Each structure stands twice: as structure tokens, then as C-alpha cells.
């Protein structure tokens, strides 16, 4: 008995000592992490953003919660909750091998003992995410020495040649001058040179470079240059003329931004200014430029759920698109990856992401007046004309038959109807609808006039309205729109009853009235929901109602379709008819002027308002807001910040200044790389919109930094950058194959020859139109149709035969998001859904089928043949064949080509040869 008691006491003593023993992280805790956790939360992998082999990272916690361990508090530490959970889906580690009771006890005691993790004991070293080439300042690079001193034409060549010599490679010989001019003309303008341009250039080529320099200067001054290079930019910013997503409705005023980009390239707008204008153009008299901010797809108010969480999520999504557009376009960073958690690879925290959101939190996706001063002038002039128009209407009303006078009045019209009656004193007017031509009745405006032509029903004059009931659609169909002075279906009242309903207007005070005007839709777009039977009544001072007009004396309704208002002098004397005609003519003139003034130019360039309060959102969820975040640039790249209540425009201006600061390590590098890619098909950095740690490394880092420095020093001149590249020996190389070059650099990234590639879809279409002689060079404005509709979810029927505006350059096509052109969409043309930093180049059977058999190709082949016959001897087949080659391929045909073409042209017509050349690689590829 004594022995048993002693053993119990000893066990208690030992247990007490064990519980009092300090848990050592290295000895006790880390082995548990190594055994169970490192495979998912170690150096190679960090699921849910959690890493447990580095002290600083482990204590941060993962994506779905805060700090992993709260020293001294087991209940508040997610680590203990995760390893002890009864839920098999949330318990860690997952699967059939949970921690043992002993291991859980060890971790619990470690937390209780303040979770001591000594410094300097980690087995792994945290990588410095800022230690990345593109995050460092531009290097002061010396132009390298090269062994082959005869080859370089400028310093660009010395960098390229130094890399080739390092790899034991040699550059290709120069391209033939004819090849070079075709290449550079297609490259800079997206169109081939004309035969006359080719002849003039070849005649000018001498021992020096003057002919080449003159050709480049001429092409850069051509308006065709801006049209070509704007397309590259629009690919990156995902420009389109529809809103995208499920509804994909038309974005009718997006095109001013497209035209702004074309003009900016043509004018050689300094790139730093180009950036500022696109972020804060409303402060720089470039209102269309801020269309950049909202080029992405978006759900508009009527397409979002009415519940508040849906609205908050949609707003978050729309701001996210702006942040993504700014960061990937100008900085080459995927900042959007930090929306739900810290960036997995780049030094961008979740706080950074929401601080960037705060810069643009006052931007709304909406149209804006292009010229506010002009819009104000237009409205003022329009108001004066409308006042004159009201007086004219009052004078013309004398010639309108009185209601209930025994005369047959005009049929009801969906645009405008006038009911004139003997003047009567009243304060209340009731309009009762007894029947419609379809559905619930709708009235866009109800006007009540006195003898002076004043509309007393206006809300601005103190009149109020009530109704039998309203079918409300916010900002479209509301009772308040019945007397707001604005016309059209988009601001109208709709009854909540099919075929009937009433509205009552109470004037500010009793007045003598004599005329009422009303319409279904003054703009003439809708003719349904039209009141076909109605009664108009006025109330006396006792509140008793008296009918003053109804529909019983009107002519029969003619289908109810919207028709122009008819003017008639029937029943008038000669003098009355003359006076009425004169008044009506003046009225028509005023209406036209008012219509022109009311068509205020607008652009889908954003509206700016008081910014939203931006909070860091846990896991990116708008329903889990945390700390308020102020506008602040990415912490790893600067320290610029603003107060949380900073004015909206100032926020965007500060952001633009930070991006365009010459000290920013990314901005110049990213744009130089995009220009280089445009000329060689691939940038020095292959991932043109990702300069982060997951992007590719530059093939010529010193050249990139040198050109970026030159770019800034030139005043950010894009055209000067073009000249530097295009006039280099690197660009002038032929595309001659070299076995040694291919063996060590199959992709041609080191540029041992010029990398030939197929033309973009737009360049192919434009070149075919130009070659056929049908290209319309008209610039700017609303886009032409590629489909039978300009927006919608599906059901797009392609336009097959083009005329008029449809013969303009393809950059002016109305671009429907997610719907590629029926013929040229197959040539890897982006659909505007996502940013396209670089177009892929696929080869598929459908490309050949489209280009050979489409109606577009057949029509251009016919037109090309007609052009050639008019420019050469109509009876000389050989002359015609030679002219086809001169125009299409900028060269004379070989004798063999002429002899092969002769029987084809003789038997099947010249258009067959034209069609064949349109499908040749020589026509379709950049030489």
C-alpha cells in the first residue's frame, strides 16, 4: 500500500515537472512543423498564403485570418483552432494523419508560454522580393565595345552585337532596300508602300542613310502611323465599344478615347504627358483621354442585383478593373493579385492594393461631356430657343381645332398631342387613360399652358404630381419625370395598370389655362403604351371635376406607329393658312437648331465624384471591411500618400505624377519594351505586362536600361524611340536563315536575323482594301458595323459586304466585346475581354478558308482587277500581271511567275490572280 502511494506521488511530481518544463521551439515545435506542415507551408509552397519555416512570415498568418499565433492566448490563436478542429475539412493537417495528442499539447503549451521563437534559428532565408532587376533604378549603362566595328549603325546595334558576339553568333546581312521599305511601311503604318513610293525610295538610295532617314520621317509624319500604333495600345487597355459580361450592351460613346489615342501617337505626345492625360485628363483639357480608366467590362446599374451586397461587390469589381488597367499598362505589374491576400511573388501587400484603389475611388463608369464650357453654351442657347419655340407653339395653337368643337381633330400621335379648349381657371388638372394600344400607359411629359405659352405644369414652377399608381424603374420610369421638362422614354411616367391609369397635376396657384400637350415619346423611338382613349378634366374651386377634352373627336388611330408630326392648314382661310405656314416653318427651323444644340458631344470617359471610403477587405470580401485605407503608392516603390479625405482629382493627379516620375524604375522600361515588341514581334522582356518576379528576364537588360534612359532624356518622345530602333542595322537585317543561329537561339531572341511574322488581322484587311483601291482614309468618329447589331449577348450576324464607312481602316470598326470579326477574327484578333500585351500567332485551316473564300476577299479581288485594268493596257495580259505584282508585292514578277499566271488569267480572269496573291505569304507576312 505504501509503495503504491509512493508511485502515485512520484507520478504527480513528475507530471508537475513536465508541465512546468519550458517548450523549446527548436527542440519541440519545429519538428512538428517539419513533419506535418512544411510540405504545404514551406519554402516551395505556401498554401493559403501561410509559411511556417520563417518566423516573420509564420506570425503574419494566412489569407483567411489574422495573426497565426497570439502569444499567451490559446483561445485567440488560429493555430490551435486549426489543429484541434472537429471539422475534417478545416482541420490541419488535412487527411488521415492529424497531430497526435502529445503534439497538440506541445503546441498548446508553446502558445501558453508566449510562443517564443528565437531570432536566428530559421533554417531558411526569406528571399528579398525587391531584389529583382526591374525593381531597381535604371542602371547607368556604358555602350559596350564590339569586335565587329563595321556593322553597327548606332548604339542600339552595339548592345545587340555584343550579345551576339558573346554567344558566338553573327548578324544576318542587310535586307534589300525594297524589302526594307515594305517592312518599315507595314510596320509603322499597317499599309504597304505604293509603287510610286517604292520607285522614289529606290531611286534615292545611295551610299549614305539619307534615303532611309527620309523614309522613316515621312512615315512617322503620316496620319496612318497613329492609326497603326494606336491599335497596339488599344490591345493592351482592352478597348471595345460594348460593356461586356452577360448583357454586353453598346457603349456608344467609347470611340472618342480611341480617336484620342490615335491623335496622341500622331502628335508624338510625350509619353509622361500621355499617361497624365489618361489618368487626370479632365484637369488638362483632354476629357476623352480618361476613357482609359474605364475601358474594361462592367456591369451597369440596371444589370446588378438590387440588394446592397450585390451593389458593393459590383462596385469593388469596377474599381478593381481600374487598378488592374493602370498597374499592368503603365507599370507592368499584376497589382490585382493582391486583392484577396498579399501578392504571392511580388512585393505588393494587400494594403498596397487597397491604397491604390483609394486613388480612383471616385471614378464612375459613365459618359461625360467632352467640352463642359461648350455644353454650357449649348444649353443656354437651347433654353433661349425653347422659349421662342414655346411662344410659337402658343401662336400656332390658335389654328389648332378646339376640343369638342364639332371638328375632327388629328389622330393621336405617339410623339406629341395637343388638346386646346376654351380658357378656364383651375389649379388642378387630371389626365385619365381608359385604353392603350399595348401594355401599361406611358407619358414622357404632361404640359399645361396658359395664354402666354408658359408651361405651368413644370416642377420647377412649383407644380406637383400624383397618380393612380406607378410602375417604377429607377432613373427611367418615375412619376417625377412627368413634369421635369425633359422628353423621351428614358425619363417618363408609367402606370402600374395595363391599359389604364391617371395622373393629376396641381399647379402652384390657380391660373387660366387653355392648352395641354402630351406624348408617349417626343424622341420618336417608342410607339407602344400609347393612350388611345383618354379624358382631360379640370377641378373648380369646390373640387368638382369638369371635362375639357377627350379622344372622342380625334381621327382614328393609324397603327400607333411613331410618325413625324403632320402640319395641316385644312379649314383655315387663305390669310390664316399663310400665317400658320410661316409660323410652322419658323418652328421647324428652331426644332432643328435645338436638336443640334442638344446633341452635346459626350465620351465614355468617366464621371468623378466624392471618393468612396476604401477599407482593406478581408479575403477581398466587401462584406468584411477592416481598416480604412488612404491613397498611397506601392510601399516598395515610393512613399507618396494623401489624407483619406483628399479631393478626388488631386488623388489621380498625385498618382499620375508618381507613375511618370523619371525615378520610377518601371514606367520607361515598360513602354520601351512595348515599342521594341511592336518592331520585332517580341519584347526584350517577353512578358510585356508582367515585369514582376514571375515575368521573364530580359534578353538584353543593359540595352533596355540604356534605351529607357534615352527615352526619358528625349522628353519621352515615342517617335524618337522609333527612329533609334528602325534606323539600326539590327532592324535592317534580312531574315536569312543561319544554322548556327538556329542551333543556339531557335526563337531568334538574340536577333541574329530579322524575325519575320504574319501581319495582324487589321493590317491584312487594310492592306487588301488599299491594294484594291477601295480604302476610305476618313479618320475618327463613330465606328462602322461588323455585325447586324452593335451590342447584345448573342445572335450576331456578320456583315459580309462592305461599302461607305465599312471601307475605312479596321481600327474604326465598332468593336463588340467577345465577338470576333467573321473573317479576320481568325487571325488572332483580340476580343476586348482581357488585356492583350502580345498577340499570339497561330496557323489554322480556318484562316486560309476565310481568306480564300470570303465574300470580302472576292469583292476586293474584283476591285483590284478593275483597278489594274484601268491603270494598264486592257488588252495586254502580261502588262496587267506585272501591275498586279507591283501593287500587291512591291516588285516585278519573275519570268516564271508571269508564264504561270498567263493561262490562269486568260481562263479565269485577272481577279483570280489577285485573289491568289492576297492569300500568299509574301502579301501576308512582314518581310
Coordinates of C-alpha atoms in Angstrom, one line a residue, residues 392-401 566-588:
X392 CA -44.5 80.0 -81.5
X393 CA -46.5 77.0 -80.2
X394 CA -48.8 79.3 -78.4
X395 CA -49.4 81.3 -81.6
X396 CA -49.9 78.1 -83.6
X397 CA -52.3 76.8 -81.1
X398 CA -54.8 79.4 -82.4
X399 CA -55.0 77.3 -85.5
X400 CA -55.5 74.0 -83.7
X401 CA -59.1 72.9 -83.6
X566 CA -48.1 66.5 -89.6
X567 CA -48.9 70.1 -90.2
X568 CA -52.2 70.9 -91.9
X569 CA -54.0 74.1 -92.9
X570 CA -57.3 72.4 -93.6
X571 CA -60.2 74.5 -92.7
X572 CA -58.2 77.8 -92.5
X573 CA -58.7 80.9 -94.6
X574 CA -56.0 81.9 -97.0
X575 CA -54.7 84.6 -94.6
X576 CA -54.8 82.1 -91.7
X577 CA -53.0 79.4 -93.7
X578 CA -50.3 81.8 -94.8
X579 CA -49.7 82.9 -91.2
X580 CA -49.8 79.4 -89.9
X581 CA -47.4 78.2 -92.5
X582 CA -44.9 81.0 -91.8
X583 CA -45.1 80.1 -88.0
X584 CA -44.7 76.4 -88.7
X585 CA -41.7 77.0 -90.9
X586 CA -40.0 79.0 -88.2
X587 CA -40.9 76.3 -85.7
X588 CA -39.3 73.6 -87.8

